[in-house]
Amino acid sequence: MKIKGLFLALCALVALSVSAQTPADGLMKAKVMIDGYFFSEMPEHLSENVMMLFLKAPDGERFCAIVHTDGGELTAEEKANALPVEKVEYGAELLREYEKFKDMQPGGKFSNKYMAPLVNVGDKFPAFTATDLNGNVWTNESVKGKVMVLNIWYTGCGPCRKEMPELSEWKNEMPEVMFFSSTHESAELAGPVLEKHGFNWIPLVNNKQFRDFRGSKGFPMTIIVDKEGVVRDVVNGTSPETRDRLLTMIRSLNK
């Protein structure tokens, strides 16, 4: 089956659970969202290269969103005939969820192709300028001659939050190491989470450069850089075994 056919078949299964009736409040039920536009029926004009998201509506139902990649844009006519967001049941909420997923993609663009991480073991760590929660600016010069550890996270990541107390113990043990936490989100969003979990690493915010280091891989991402500025380890995800290995490496580099 072609890629398009597979995605459309999956979306169709979800659409079967969507009532064709108009909700009691007068809003319309959309069957699918395409590139942020709502439709009551699947438009014929679809790219062969598409990927699909399942969004969760406030009522708990799964909602199908198709994202075009590599061309296959909706036509102007199709966009003009899309259902107005304000007239779609949970339209605003679903659109916010879609934009949130989009914002987490490297460069703010979806792709159904694997994207390699932008930093790899053996690389010189890239030039950077980053701002922390208190407005302090950090650059490569700030960490020169020191071991640096970078933990990339976001507020909606459960594993990210869960590991924060343990990671704080690393900072307590080795205060001379430059431990940075980094999120692409604002200080207003990140601050309460950091405070709740007592995460004591230097808190970088509004940082999309570091977020994009992960390519298409997941959160959290932890990067270890030695005193010469060379990347020594890159890990996506977290587990007790992974954290033990990272901690062992940090201790050895910090001697």
Short mmCIF file of N, CA and C in Angstrom, two decimals, residues 134-239:
data_model
loop_
_atom_site.label_atom_id
_atom_site.label_comp_id
_atom_site.label_asym_id
_atom_site.label_seq_id
_atom_site.Cartn_x
_atom_site.Cartn_y
_atom_site.Cartn_z
N ASN A 134 17.46 33.97 34.57
CA ASN A 134 17.71 35.25 35.23
C ASN A 134 18.26 36.31 34.29
N GLY A 135 18.33 36.00 32.99
CA GLY A 135 18.81 36.97 32.02
C GLY A 135 20.30 36.95 31.78
N ASN A 136 21.03 36.05 32.42
CA ASN A 136 22.47 35.94 32.19
C ASN A 136 22.74 35.28 30.85
N VAL A 137 23.76 35.77 30.13
CA VAL A 137 24.10 35.25 28.81
C VAL A 137 25.33 34.34 28.91
N TRP A 138 25.25 33.16 28.26
CA TRP A 138 26.32 32.17 28.29
C TRP A 138 26.78 31.87 26.87
N THR A 139 28.09 31.69 26.73
CA THR A 139 28.68 31.37 25.42
C THR A 139 29.73 30.28 25.61
N ASN A 140 30.37 29.89 24.52
CA ASN A 140 31.45 28.90 24.59
C ASN A 140 32.57 29.38 25.51
N GLU A 141 32.80 30.70 25.52
CA GLU A 141 33.85 31.25 26.36
C GLU A 141 33.55 31.03 27.83
N SER A 142 32.25 31.00 28.18
CA SER A 142 31.85 30.82 29.58
C SER A 142 32.24 29.46 30.13
N VAL A 143 32.37 28.46 29.24
CA VAL A 143 32.64 27.09 29.69
C VAL A 143 34.04 26.63 29.29
N LYS A 144 34.85 27.52 28.79
CA LYS A 144 36.18 27.16 28.31
C LYS A 144 37.00 26.49 29.41
N GLY A 145 37.58 25.34 29.09
CA GLY A 145 38.43 24.63 30.05
C GLY A 145 37.68 23.86 31.11
N LYS A 146 36.34 23.78 30.97
CA LYS A 146 35.54 23.06 31.96
C LYS A 146 34.71 21.97 31.29
N VAL A 147 34.37 20.96 32.08
CA VAL A 147 33.43 19.96 31.58
C VAL A 147 32.04 20.59 31.54
N MET A 148 31.31 20.36 30.45
CA MET A 148 29.95 20.90 30.32
C MET A 148 28.97 19.75 30.08
N VAL A 149 27.85 19.80 30.77
CA VAL A 149 26.78 18.83 30.57
C VAL A 149 25.50 19.60 30.26
N LEU A 150 24.85 19.22 29.16
CA LEU A 150 23.65 19.91 28.69
C LEU A 150 22.47 18.94 28.69
N ASN A 151 21.42 19.29 29.40
CA ASN A 151 20.20 18.48 29.43
C ASN A 151 19.08 19.27 28.75
N ILE A 152 18.55 18.72 27.64
CA ILE A 152 17.55 19.41 26.83
C ILE A 152 16.19 18.78 27.12
N TRP A 153 15.23 19.60 27.51
CA TRP A 153 13.94 19.10 28.00
C TRP A 153 12.83 20.06 27.62
N TYR A 154 11.59 19.69 27.94
CA TYR A 154 10.46 20.63 27.84
C TYR A 154 9.43 20.24 28.88
N THR A 155 8.52 21.15 29.19
CA THR A 155 7.64 20.96 30.33
C THR A 155 6.66 19.80 30.19
N GLY A 156 6.32 19.42 28.95
CA GLY A 156 5.38 18.33 28.75
C GLY A 156 6.01 16.96 28.77
N CYS A 157 7.30 16.87 29.04
CA CYS A 157 8.04 15.61 29.01
C CYS A 157 8.10 15.02 30.41
N GLY A 158 7.32 13.96 30.66
CA GLY A 158 7.30 13.32 31.97
C GLY A 158 8.66 12.77 32.40
N PRO A 159 9.36 12.00 31.53
CA PRO A 159 10.68 11.49 31.91
C PRO A 159 11.68 12.61 32.23
N CYS A 160 11.54 13.74 31.53
CA CYS A 160 12.42 14.88 31.80
C CYS A 160 12.24 15.35 33.24
N ARG A 161 10.99 15.53 33.63
CA ARG A 161 10.69 16.01 34.98
C ARG A 161 11.11 15.00 36.04
N LYS A 162 10.90 13.73 35.74
CA LYS A 162 11.16 12.69 36.73
C LYS A 162 12.64 12.58 37.08
N GLU A 163 13.53 12.85 36.12
CA GLU A 163 14.95 12.69 36.39
C GLU A 163 15.59 13.92 37.03
N MET A 164 14.85 15.03 37.10
CA MET A 164 15.44 16.28 37.59
C MET A 164 16.03 16.19 39.00
N PRO A 165 15.34 15.61 39.98
CA PRO A 165 15.94 15.54 41.32
C PRO A 165 17.26 14.77 41.35
N GLU A 166 17.34 13.68 40.59
CA GLU A 166 18.58 12.90 40.55
C GLU A 166 19.70 13.70 39.88
N LEU A 167 19.37 14.40 38.79
CA LEU A 167 20.39 15.20 38.11
C LEU A 167 20.91 16.32 39.01
N SER A 168 20.05 16.83 39.87
CA SER A 168 20.48 17.89 40.79
C SER A 168 21.56 17.38 41.75
N GLU A 169 21.51 16.09 42.07
CA GLU A 169 22.53 15.51 42.94
C GLU A 169 23.90 15.53 42.27
N TRP A 170 23.92 15.42 40.93
CA TRP A 170 25.19 15.49 40.20
C TRP A 170 25.83 16.87 40.39
N LYS A 171 25.01 17.89 40.31
CA LYS A 171 25.51 19.27 40.49
C LYS A 171 26.04 19.46 41.91
N ASN A 172 25.33 18.90 42.88
CA ASN A 172 25.79 19.02 44.27
C ASN A 172 27.14 18.34 44.47
N GLU A 173 27.33 17.22 43.78
CA GLU A 173 28.59 16.48 43.90
C GLU A 173 29.74 17.17 43.18
N MET A 174 29.46 17.78 42.02
CA MET A 174 30.51 18.38 41.19
C MET A 174 30.14 19.80 40.80
N PRO A 175 30.16 20.73 41.74
CA PRO A 175 29.72 22.11 41.46
C PRO A 175 30.58 22.83 40.43
N GLU A 176 31.80 22.32 40.19
CA GLU A 176 32.69 22.97 39.22
C GLU A 176 32.33 22.63 37.78
N VAL A 177 31.55 21.58 37.57
CA VAL A 177 31.10 21.23 36.23
C VAL A 177 30.00 22.19 35.79
N MET A 178 30.03 22.56 34.50
CA MET A 178 29.01 23.47 33.98
C MET A 178 27.78 22.66 33.56
N PHE A 179 26.84 22.53 34.47
CA PHE A 179 25.60 21.79 34.22
C PHE A 179 24.52 22.77 33.72
N PHE A 180 24.07 22.59 32.49
CA PHE A 180 23.02 23.43 31.92
C PHE A 180 21.77 22.59 31.64
N SER A 181 20.61 23.11 32.03
CA SER A 181 19.35 22.57 31.52
C SER A 181 18.86 23.57 30.48
N SER A 182 18.22 23.07 29.43
CA SER A 182 17.80 23.97 28.36
C SER A 182 16.44 23.57 27.81
N THR A 183 15.56 24.56 27.68
CA THR A 183 14.26 24.34 27.05
C THR A 183 13.99 25.45 26.04
N HIS A 184 13.23 25.11 25.01
CA HIS A 184 12.83 26.11 24.02
C HIS A 184 11.68 26.96 24.53
N GLU A 185 11.13 26.59 25.69
CA GLU A 185 9.97 27.28 26.23
C GLU A 185 10.38 28.53 27.02
N SER A 186 9.38 29.33 27.36
CA SER A 186 9.63 30.61 28.03
C SER A 186 9.95 30.41 29.50
N ALA A 187 10.50 31.46 30.10
CA ALA A 187 10.78 31.44 31.54
C ALA A 187 9.50 31.26 32.34
N GLU A 188 8.40 31.83 31.85
CA GLU A 188 7.12 31.74 32.55
C GLU A 188 6.62 30.29 32.62
N LEU A 189 6.86 29.52 31.55
CA LEU A 189 6.46 28.12 31.53
C LEU A 189 7.45 27.24 32.28
N ALA A 190 8.72 27.46 32.05
CA ALA A 190 9.75 26.58 32.61
C ALA A 190 9.98 26.81 34.10
N GLY A 191 9.92 28.07 34.53
CA GLY A 191 10.26 28.40 35.91
C GLY A 191 9.52 27.59 36.97
N PRO A 192 8.19 27.52 36.91
CA PRO A 192 7.45 26.76 37.92
C PRO A 192 7.82 25.28 37.96
N VAL A 193 8.10 24.69 36.80
CA VAL A 193 8.48 23.27 36.75
C VAL A 193 9.85 23.08 37.39
N LEU A 194 10.78 23.94 37.06
CA LEU A 194 12.12 23.85 37.65
C LEU A 194 12.06 24.01 39.16
N GLU A 195 11.25 24.94 39.62
CA GLU A 195 11.13 25.18 41.06
C GLU A 195 10.47 23.99 41.76
N LYS A 196 9.43 23.46 41.15
CA LYS A 196 8.71 22.33 41.75
C LYS A 196 9.62 21.13 41.95
N HIS A 197 10.49 20.86 40.98
CA HIS A 197 11.34 19.68 41.05
C HIS A 197 12.74 19.98 41.59
N GLY A 198 12.96 21.23 41.98
CA GLY A 198 14.23 21.60 42.59
C GLY A 198 15.43 21.39 41.68
N PHE A 199 15.24 21.61 40.38
CA PHE A 199 16.32 21.37 39.42
C PHE A 199 17.32 22.51 39.50
N ASN A 200 18.55 22.20 39.91
CA ASN A 200 19.52 23.25 40.23
C ASN A 200 20.54 23.50 39.12
N TRP A 201 20.38 22.90 37.94
CA TRP A 201 21.28 23.21 36.84
C TRP A 201 20.99 24.62 36.33
N ILE A 202 21.98 25.23 35.65
CA ILE A 202 21.78 26.57 35.09
C ILE A 202 20.65 26.49 34.07
N PRO A 203 19.54 27.21 34.31
CA PRO A 203 18.33 27.03 33.51
C PRO A 203 18.26 27.94 32.27
N LEU A 204 18.60 27.39 31.12
CA LEU A 204 18.51 28.14 29.87
C LEU A 204 17.08 28.05 29.33
N VAL A 205 16.57 29.16 28.84
CA VAL A 205 15.18 29.20 28.34
C VAL A 205 15.15 29.84 26.95
N ASN A 206 14.02 29.65 26.27
CA ASN A 206 13.82 30.20 24.92
C ASN A 206 14.93 29.78 23.97
N ASN A 207 15.42 28.56 24.14
CA ASN A 207 16.60 28.14 23.37
C ASN A 207 16.22 27.07 22.35
N LYS A 208 15.99 27.50 21.11
CA LYS A 208 15.64 26.57 20.05
C LYS A 208 16.88 25.98 19.38
N GLN A 209 18.03 26.65 19.53
CA GLN A 209 19.27 26.11 18.96
C GLN A 209 19.59 24.75 19.59
N PHE A 210 19.54 24.68 20.91
CA PHE A 210 19.86 23.42 21.58
C PHE A 210 18.75 22.39 21.36
N ARG A 211 17.49 22.82 21.33
CA ARG A 211 16.40 21.89 21.05
C ARG A 211 16.61 21.19 19.72
N ASP A 212 17.07 21.92 18.71
CA ASP A 212 17.23 21.35 17.38
C ASP A 212 18.41 20.40 17.27
N PHE A 213 19.27 20.36 18.30
CA PHE A 213 20.39 19.42 18.30
C PHE A 213 19.92 17.97 18.21
N ARG A 214 18.70 17.71 18.67
CA ARG A 214 18.25 16.31 18.77
C ARG A 214 17.79 15.74 17.43
N GLY A 215 17.72 16.56 16.36
CA GLY A 215 17.21 16.04 15.11
C GLY A 215 15.77 15.59 15.30
N SER A 216 15.45 14.36 14.89
CA SER A 216 14.09 13.86 15.06
C SER A 216 13.98 12.92 16.25
N LYS A 217 15.01 12.86 17.07
CA LYS A 217 14.96 11.99 18.24
C LYS A 217 14.26 12.70 19.40
N GLY A 218 14.02 11.96 20.48
CA GLY A 218 13.17 12.46 21.54
C GLY A 218 13.86 13.17 22.68
N PHE A 219 13.03 13.59 23.63
CA PHE A 219 13.46 14.23 24.87
C PHE A 219 13.46 13.20 26.00
N PRO A 220 14.25 13.42 27.05
CA PRO A 220 15.30 14.42 27.16
C PRO A 220 16.52 14.02 26.33
N MET A 221 17.36 15.00 26.07
CA MET A 221 18.63 14.74 25.39
C MET A 221 19.74 15.26 26.29
N THR A 222 20.74 14.45 26.53
CA THR A 222 21.85 14.85 27.39
C THR A 222 23.15 14.77 26.61
N ILE A 223 23.93 15.84 26.65
CA ILE A 223 25.18 15.94 25.92
C ILE A 223 26.30 16.22 26.91
N ILE A 224 27.40 15.47 26.81
CA ILE A 224 28.57 15.70 27.66
C ILE A 224 29.70 16.22 26.78
N VAL A 225 30.32 17.31 27.22
CA VAL A 225 31.41 17.95 26.48
C VAL A 225 32.63 18.02 27.41
N ASP A 226 33.79 17.61 26.91
CA ASP A 226 34.99 17.60 27.76
C ASP A 226 35.63 18.98 27.86
N LYS A 227 36.73 19.05 28.58
CA LYS A 227 37.39 20.35 28.84
C LYS A 227 37.98 20.98 27.59
N GLU A 228 38.15 20.18 26.54
CA GLU A 228 38.67 20.71 25.27
C GLU A 228 37.53 21.11 24.33
N GLY A 229 36.31 21.00 24.79
CA GLY A 229 35.16 21.40 23.97
C GLY A 229 34.71 20.35 22.98
N VAL A 230 35.10 19.09 23.20
CA VAL A 230 34.74 17.99 22.30
C VAL A 230 33.57 17.20 22.90
N VAL A 231 32.58 16.90 22.07
CA VAL A 231 31.43 16.13 22.52
C VAL A 231 31.86 14.69 22.80
N ARG A 232 31.61 14.23 24.02
CA ARG A 232 32.03 12.89 24.42
C ARG A 232 30.88 11.88 24.51
N ASP A 233 29.66 12.37 24.68
CA ASP A 233 28.51 11.47 24.69
C ASP A 233 27.25 12.25 24.36
N VAL A 234 26.33 11.58 23.65
CA VAL A 234 25.05 12.16 23.29
C VAL A 234 23.99 11.08 23.53
N VAL A 235 23.00 11.37 24.37
CA VAL A 235 21.99 10.38 24.72
C VAL A 235 20.60 10.98 24.61
N ASN A 236 19.71 10.25 23.94
CA ASN A 236 18.29 10.62 23.91
C ASN A 236 17.52 9.65 24.77
N GLY A 237 16.63 10.18 25.61
CA GLY A 237 15.90 9.34 26.53
C GLY A 237 16.64 9.23 27.85
N THR A 238 16.03 8.52 28.79
CA THR A 238 16.64 8.39 30.10
C THR A 238 16.21 7.08 30.75
N SER A 239 17.09 6.55 31.57
CA SER A 239 16.82 5.34 32.35
C SER A 239 17.86 5.29 33.45
#
